[in-house]
mmCIF file with all atom_site columns, C-alpha atoms in Angstrom:
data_model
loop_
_atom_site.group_PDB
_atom_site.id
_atom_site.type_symbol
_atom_site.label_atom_id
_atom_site.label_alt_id
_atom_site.label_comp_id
_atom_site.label_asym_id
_atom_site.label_entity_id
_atom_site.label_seq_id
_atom_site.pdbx_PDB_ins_code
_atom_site.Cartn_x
_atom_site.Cartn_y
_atom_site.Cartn_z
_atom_site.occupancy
_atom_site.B_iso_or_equiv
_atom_site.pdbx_formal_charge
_atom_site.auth_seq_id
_atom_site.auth_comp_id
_atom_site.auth_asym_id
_atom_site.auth_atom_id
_atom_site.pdbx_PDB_model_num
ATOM 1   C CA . UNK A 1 1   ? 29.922  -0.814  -24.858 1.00 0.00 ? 1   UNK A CA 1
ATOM 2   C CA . UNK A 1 2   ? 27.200  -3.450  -26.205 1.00 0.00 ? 2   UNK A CA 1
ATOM 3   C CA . UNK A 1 3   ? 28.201  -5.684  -23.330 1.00 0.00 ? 3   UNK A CA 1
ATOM 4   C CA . UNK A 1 4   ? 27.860  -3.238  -20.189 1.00 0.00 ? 4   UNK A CA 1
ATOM 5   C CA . UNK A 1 5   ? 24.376  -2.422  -21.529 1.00 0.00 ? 5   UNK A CA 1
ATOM 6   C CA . UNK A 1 6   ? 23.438  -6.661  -21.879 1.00 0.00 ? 6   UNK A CA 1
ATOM 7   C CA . UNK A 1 7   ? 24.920  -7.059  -18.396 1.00 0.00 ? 7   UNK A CA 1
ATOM 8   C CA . UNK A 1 8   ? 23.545  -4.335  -16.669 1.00 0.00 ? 8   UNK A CA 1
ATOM 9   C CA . UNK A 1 9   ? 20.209  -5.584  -17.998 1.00 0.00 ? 9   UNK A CA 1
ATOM 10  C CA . UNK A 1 10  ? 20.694  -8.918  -16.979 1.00 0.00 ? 10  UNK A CA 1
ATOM 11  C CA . UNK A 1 11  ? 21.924  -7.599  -13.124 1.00 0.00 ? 11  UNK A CA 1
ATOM 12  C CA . UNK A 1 12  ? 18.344  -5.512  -12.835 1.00 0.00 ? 12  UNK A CA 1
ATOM 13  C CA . UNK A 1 13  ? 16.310  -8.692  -14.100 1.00 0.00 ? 13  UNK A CA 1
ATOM 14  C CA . UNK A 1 14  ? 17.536  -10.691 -11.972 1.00 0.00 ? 14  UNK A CA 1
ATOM 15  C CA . UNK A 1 15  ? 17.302  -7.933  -9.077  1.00 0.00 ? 15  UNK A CA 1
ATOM 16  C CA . UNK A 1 16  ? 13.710  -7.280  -9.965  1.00 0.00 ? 16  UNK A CA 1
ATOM 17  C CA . UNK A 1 17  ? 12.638  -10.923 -10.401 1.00 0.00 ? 17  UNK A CA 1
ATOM 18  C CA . UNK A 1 18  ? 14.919  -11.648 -6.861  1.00 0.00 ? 18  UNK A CA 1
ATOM 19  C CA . UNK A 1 19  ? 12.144  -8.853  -4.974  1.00 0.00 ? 19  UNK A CA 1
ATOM 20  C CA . UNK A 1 20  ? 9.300   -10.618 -6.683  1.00 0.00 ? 20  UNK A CA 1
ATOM 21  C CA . UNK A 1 21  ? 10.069  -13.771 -5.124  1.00 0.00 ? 21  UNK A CA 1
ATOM 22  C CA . UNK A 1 22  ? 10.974  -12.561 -2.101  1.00 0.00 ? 22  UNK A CA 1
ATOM 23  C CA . UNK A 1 23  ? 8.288   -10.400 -1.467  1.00 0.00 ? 23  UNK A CA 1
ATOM 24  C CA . UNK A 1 24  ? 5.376   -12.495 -0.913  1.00 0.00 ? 24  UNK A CA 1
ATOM 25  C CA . UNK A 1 25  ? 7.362   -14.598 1.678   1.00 0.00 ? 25  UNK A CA 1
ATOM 26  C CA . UNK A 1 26  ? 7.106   -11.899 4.209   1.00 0.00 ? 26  UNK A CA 1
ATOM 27  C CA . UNK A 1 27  ? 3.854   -13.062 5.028   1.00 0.00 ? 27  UNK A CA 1
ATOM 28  C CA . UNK A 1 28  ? 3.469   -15.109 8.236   1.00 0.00 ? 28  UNK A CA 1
ATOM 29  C CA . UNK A 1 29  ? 1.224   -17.792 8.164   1.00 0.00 ? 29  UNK A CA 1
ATOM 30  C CA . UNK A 1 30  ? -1.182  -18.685 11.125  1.00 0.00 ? 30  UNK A CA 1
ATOM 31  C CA . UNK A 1 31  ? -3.181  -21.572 10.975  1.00 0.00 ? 31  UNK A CA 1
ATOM 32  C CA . UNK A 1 32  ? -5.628  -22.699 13.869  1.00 0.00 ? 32  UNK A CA 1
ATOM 33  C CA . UNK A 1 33  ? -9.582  -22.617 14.962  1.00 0.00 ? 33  UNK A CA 1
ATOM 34  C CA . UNK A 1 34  ? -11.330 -19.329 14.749  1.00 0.00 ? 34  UNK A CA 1
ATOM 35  C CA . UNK A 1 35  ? -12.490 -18.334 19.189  1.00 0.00 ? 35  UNK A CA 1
ATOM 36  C CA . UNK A 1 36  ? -13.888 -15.060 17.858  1.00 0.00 ? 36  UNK A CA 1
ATOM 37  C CA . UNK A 1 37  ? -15.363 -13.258 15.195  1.00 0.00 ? 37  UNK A CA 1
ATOM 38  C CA . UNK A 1 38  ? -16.116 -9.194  15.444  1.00 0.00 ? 38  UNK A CA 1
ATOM 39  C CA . UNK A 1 39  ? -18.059 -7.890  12.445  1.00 0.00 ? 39  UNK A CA 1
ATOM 40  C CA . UNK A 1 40  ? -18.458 -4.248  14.120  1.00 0.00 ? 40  UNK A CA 1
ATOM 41  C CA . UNK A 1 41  ? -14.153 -4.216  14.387  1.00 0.00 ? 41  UNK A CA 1
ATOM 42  C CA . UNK A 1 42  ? -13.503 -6.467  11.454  1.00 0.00 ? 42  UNK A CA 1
ATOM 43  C CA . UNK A 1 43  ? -11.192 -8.728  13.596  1.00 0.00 ? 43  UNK A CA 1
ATOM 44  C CA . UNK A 1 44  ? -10.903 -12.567 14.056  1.00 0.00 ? 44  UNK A CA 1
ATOM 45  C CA . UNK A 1 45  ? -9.450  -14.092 17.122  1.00 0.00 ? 45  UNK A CA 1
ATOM 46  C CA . UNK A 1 46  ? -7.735  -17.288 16.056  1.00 0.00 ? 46  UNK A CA 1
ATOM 47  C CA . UNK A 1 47  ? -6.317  -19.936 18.572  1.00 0.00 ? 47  UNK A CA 1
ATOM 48  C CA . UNK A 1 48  ? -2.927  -20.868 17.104  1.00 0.00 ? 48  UNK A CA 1
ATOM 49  C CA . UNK A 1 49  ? -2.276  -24.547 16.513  1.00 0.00 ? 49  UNK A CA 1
ATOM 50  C CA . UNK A 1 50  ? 0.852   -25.372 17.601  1.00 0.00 ? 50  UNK A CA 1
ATOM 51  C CA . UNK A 1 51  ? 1.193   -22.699 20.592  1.00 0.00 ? 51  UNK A CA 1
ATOM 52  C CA . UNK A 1 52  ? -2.141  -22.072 21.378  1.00 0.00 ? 52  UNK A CA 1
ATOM 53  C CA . UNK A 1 53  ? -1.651  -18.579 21.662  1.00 0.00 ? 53  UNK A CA 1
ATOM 54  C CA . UNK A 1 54  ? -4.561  -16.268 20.821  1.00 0.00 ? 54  UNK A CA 1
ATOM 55  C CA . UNK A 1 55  ? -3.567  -14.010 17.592  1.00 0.00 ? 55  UNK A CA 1
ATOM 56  C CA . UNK A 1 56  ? -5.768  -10.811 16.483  1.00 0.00 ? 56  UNK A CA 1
ATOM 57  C CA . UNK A 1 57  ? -6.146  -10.509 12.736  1.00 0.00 ? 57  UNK A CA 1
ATOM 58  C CA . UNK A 1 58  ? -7.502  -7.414  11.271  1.00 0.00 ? 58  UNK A CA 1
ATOM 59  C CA . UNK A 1 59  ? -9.511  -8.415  8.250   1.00 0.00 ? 59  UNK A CA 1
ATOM 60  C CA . UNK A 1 60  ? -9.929  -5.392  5.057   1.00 0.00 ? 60  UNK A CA 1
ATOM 61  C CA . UNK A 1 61  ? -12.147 -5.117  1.900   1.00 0.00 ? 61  UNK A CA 1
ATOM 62  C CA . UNK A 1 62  ? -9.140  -6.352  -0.195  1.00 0.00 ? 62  UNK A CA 1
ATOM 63  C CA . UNK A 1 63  ? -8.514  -10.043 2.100   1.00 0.00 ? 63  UNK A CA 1
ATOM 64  C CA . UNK A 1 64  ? -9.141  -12.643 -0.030  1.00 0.00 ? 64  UNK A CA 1
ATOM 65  C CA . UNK A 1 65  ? -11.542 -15.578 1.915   1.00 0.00 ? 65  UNK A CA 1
ATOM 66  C CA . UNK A 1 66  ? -11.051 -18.518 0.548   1.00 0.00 ? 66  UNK A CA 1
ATOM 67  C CA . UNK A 1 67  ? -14.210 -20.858 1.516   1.00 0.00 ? 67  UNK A CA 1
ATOM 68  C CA . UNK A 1 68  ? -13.828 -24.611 2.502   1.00 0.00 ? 68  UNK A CA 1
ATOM 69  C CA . UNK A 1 69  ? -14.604 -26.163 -0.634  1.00 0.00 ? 69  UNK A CA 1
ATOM 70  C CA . UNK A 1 70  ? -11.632 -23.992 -2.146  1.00 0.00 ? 70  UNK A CA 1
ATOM 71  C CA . UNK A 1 71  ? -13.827 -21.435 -4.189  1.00 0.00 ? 71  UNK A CA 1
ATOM 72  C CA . UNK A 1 72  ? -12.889 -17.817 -3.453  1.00 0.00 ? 72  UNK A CA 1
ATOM 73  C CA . UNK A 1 73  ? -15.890 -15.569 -2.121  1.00 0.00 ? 73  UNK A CA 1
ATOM 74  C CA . UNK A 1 74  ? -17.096 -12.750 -4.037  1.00 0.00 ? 74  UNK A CA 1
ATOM 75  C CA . UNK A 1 75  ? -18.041 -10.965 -0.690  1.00 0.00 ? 75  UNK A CA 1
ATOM 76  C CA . UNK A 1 76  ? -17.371 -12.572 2.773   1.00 0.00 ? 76  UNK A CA 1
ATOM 77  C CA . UNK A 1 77  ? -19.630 -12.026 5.348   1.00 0.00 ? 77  UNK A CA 1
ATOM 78  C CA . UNK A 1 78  ? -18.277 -11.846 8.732   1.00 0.00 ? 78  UNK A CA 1
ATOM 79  C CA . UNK A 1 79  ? -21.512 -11.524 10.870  1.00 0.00 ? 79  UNK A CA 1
ATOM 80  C CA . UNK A 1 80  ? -22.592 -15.389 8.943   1.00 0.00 ? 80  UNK A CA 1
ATOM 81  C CA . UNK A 1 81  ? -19.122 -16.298 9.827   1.00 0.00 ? 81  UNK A CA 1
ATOM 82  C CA . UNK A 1 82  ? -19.711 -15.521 13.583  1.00 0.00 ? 82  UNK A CA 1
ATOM 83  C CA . UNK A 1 83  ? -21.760 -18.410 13.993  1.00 0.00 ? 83  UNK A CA 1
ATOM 84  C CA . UNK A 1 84  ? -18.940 -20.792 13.273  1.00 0.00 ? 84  UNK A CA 1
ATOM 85  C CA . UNK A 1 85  ? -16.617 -19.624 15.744  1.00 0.00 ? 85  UNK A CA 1
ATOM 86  C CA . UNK A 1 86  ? -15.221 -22.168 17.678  1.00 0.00 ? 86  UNK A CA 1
ATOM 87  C CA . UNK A 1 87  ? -15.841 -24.344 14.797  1.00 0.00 ? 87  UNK A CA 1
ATOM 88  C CA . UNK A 1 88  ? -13.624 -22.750 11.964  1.00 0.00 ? 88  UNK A CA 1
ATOM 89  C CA . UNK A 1 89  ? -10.242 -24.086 11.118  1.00 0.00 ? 89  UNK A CA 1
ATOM 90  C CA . UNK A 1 90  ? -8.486  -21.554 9.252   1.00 0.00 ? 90  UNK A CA 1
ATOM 91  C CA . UNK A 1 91  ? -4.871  -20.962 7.691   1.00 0.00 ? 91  UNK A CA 1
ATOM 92  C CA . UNK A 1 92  ? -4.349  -17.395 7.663   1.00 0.00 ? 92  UNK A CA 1
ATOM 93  C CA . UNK A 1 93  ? -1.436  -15.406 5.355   1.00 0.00 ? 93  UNK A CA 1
ATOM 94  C CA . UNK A 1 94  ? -1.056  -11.576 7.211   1.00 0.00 ? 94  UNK A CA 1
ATOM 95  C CA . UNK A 1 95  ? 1.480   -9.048  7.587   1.00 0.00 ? 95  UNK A CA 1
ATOM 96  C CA . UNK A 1 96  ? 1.681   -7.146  10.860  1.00 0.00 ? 96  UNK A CA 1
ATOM 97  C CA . UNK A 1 97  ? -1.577  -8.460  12.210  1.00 0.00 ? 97  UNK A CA 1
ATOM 98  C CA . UNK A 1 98  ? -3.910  -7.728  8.930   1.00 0.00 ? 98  UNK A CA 1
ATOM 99  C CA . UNK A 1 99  ? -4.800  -10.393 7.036   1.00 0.00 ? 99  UNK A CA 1
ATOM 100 C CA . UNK A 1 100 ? -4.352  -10.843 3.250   1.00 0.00 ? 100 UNK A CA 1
ATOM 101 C CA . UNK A 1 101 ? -5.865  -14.252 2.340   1.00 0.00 ? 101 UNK A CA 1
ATOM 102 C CA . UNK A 1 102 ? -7.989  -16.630 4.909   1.00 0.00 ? 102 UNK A CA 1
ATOM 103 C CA . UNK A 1 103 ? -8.405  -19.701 3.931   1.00 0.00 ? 103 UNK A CA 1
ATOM 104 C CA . UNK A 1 104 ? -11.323 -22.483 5.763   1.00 0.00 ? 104 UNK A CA 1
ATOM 105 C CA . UNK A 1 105 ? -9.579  -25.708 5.581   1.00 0.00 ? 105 UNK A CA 1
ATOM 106 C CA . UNK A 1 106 ? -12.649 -28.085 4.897   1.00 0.00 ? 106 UNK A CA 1
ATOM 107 C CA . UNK A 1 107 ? -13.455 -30.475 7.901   1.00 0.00 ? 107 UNK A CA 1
ATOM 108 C CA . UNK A 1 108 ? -11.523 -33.856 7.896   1.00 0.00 ? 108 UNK A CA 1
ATOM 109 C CA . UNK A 1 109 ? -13.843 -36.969 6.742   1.00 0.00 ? 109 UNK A CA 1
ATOM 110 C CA . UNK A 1 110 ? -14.591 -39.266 8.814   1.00 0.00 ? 110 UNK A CA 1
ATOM 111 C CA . UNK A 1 111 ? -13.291 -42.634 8.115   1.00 0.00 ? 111 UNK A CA 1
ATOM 112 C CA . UNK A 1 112 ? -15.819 -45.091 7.669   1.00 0.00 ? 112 UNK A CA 1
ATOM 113 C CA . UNK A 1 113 ? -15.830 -48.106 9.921   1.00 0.00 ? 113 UNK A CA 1
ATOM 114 C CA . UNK A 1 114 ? -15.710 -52.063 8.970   1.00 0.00 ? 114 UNK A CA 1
ATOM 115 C CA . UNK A 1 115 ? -18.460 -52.611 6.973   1.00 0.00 ? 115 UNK A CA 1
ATOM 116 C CA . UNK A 1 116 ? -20.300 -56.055 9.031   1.00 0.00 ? 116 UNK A CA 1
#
């Protein structure tokens, strides 16, 4: 009897810690430059990198903005983010259109020329 208890314990561990994993990958992932920003509607339009499509992402009080220089903000302001639209590279993690996490990828360096 010892043994159907052990196994059945292992089988929901392992069916528990399979839904945990699996889970979070539901997400899609968008990454591409920020066109629009409305505070009033709390949505972003975001041009999509590889397609170019336009995507609408909701944004709540529990997304989590992650700024360019990888520090997560306390409180994200989207009518200060309206003045980078255009500007804004983003990767974005939603479900169904609402965002969970936005993340501004920091702009690339430029590579410094020969030094004459």
């Amino acid at each position: 009897m010892r043994t159907r208890r052990s196994w059945l314990m292992v089988a929901a561990t392992a069916g528990v810690a399979s839904l945990v994993a699996v889970v979070p990958a539901l997400a899609a992932e968008l990454f591409g430059t920020v066109k629009t920003v409305n505070p009033g509607e709390k949505t972003l339009i975001v041009v999509e990198k590889e397609t170019g499509d336009e995507v609408t992402v909701t944004v709540t009080d529990e997304t989590v903005f992650i700024n360019a220089k990888g520090k997560q903000a306390k409180k994200f302001n989207l009518k200060a983010f309206k003045k980078r639209e255009g500007k804004a590279k983003v990767a974005i993690e939603h479900e169904d259109g609402v965002a969970s996490k936005v993340t501004v990828t920091p702009p690339k360096k430029k590579e410094a020329g020969p030094a004459e």
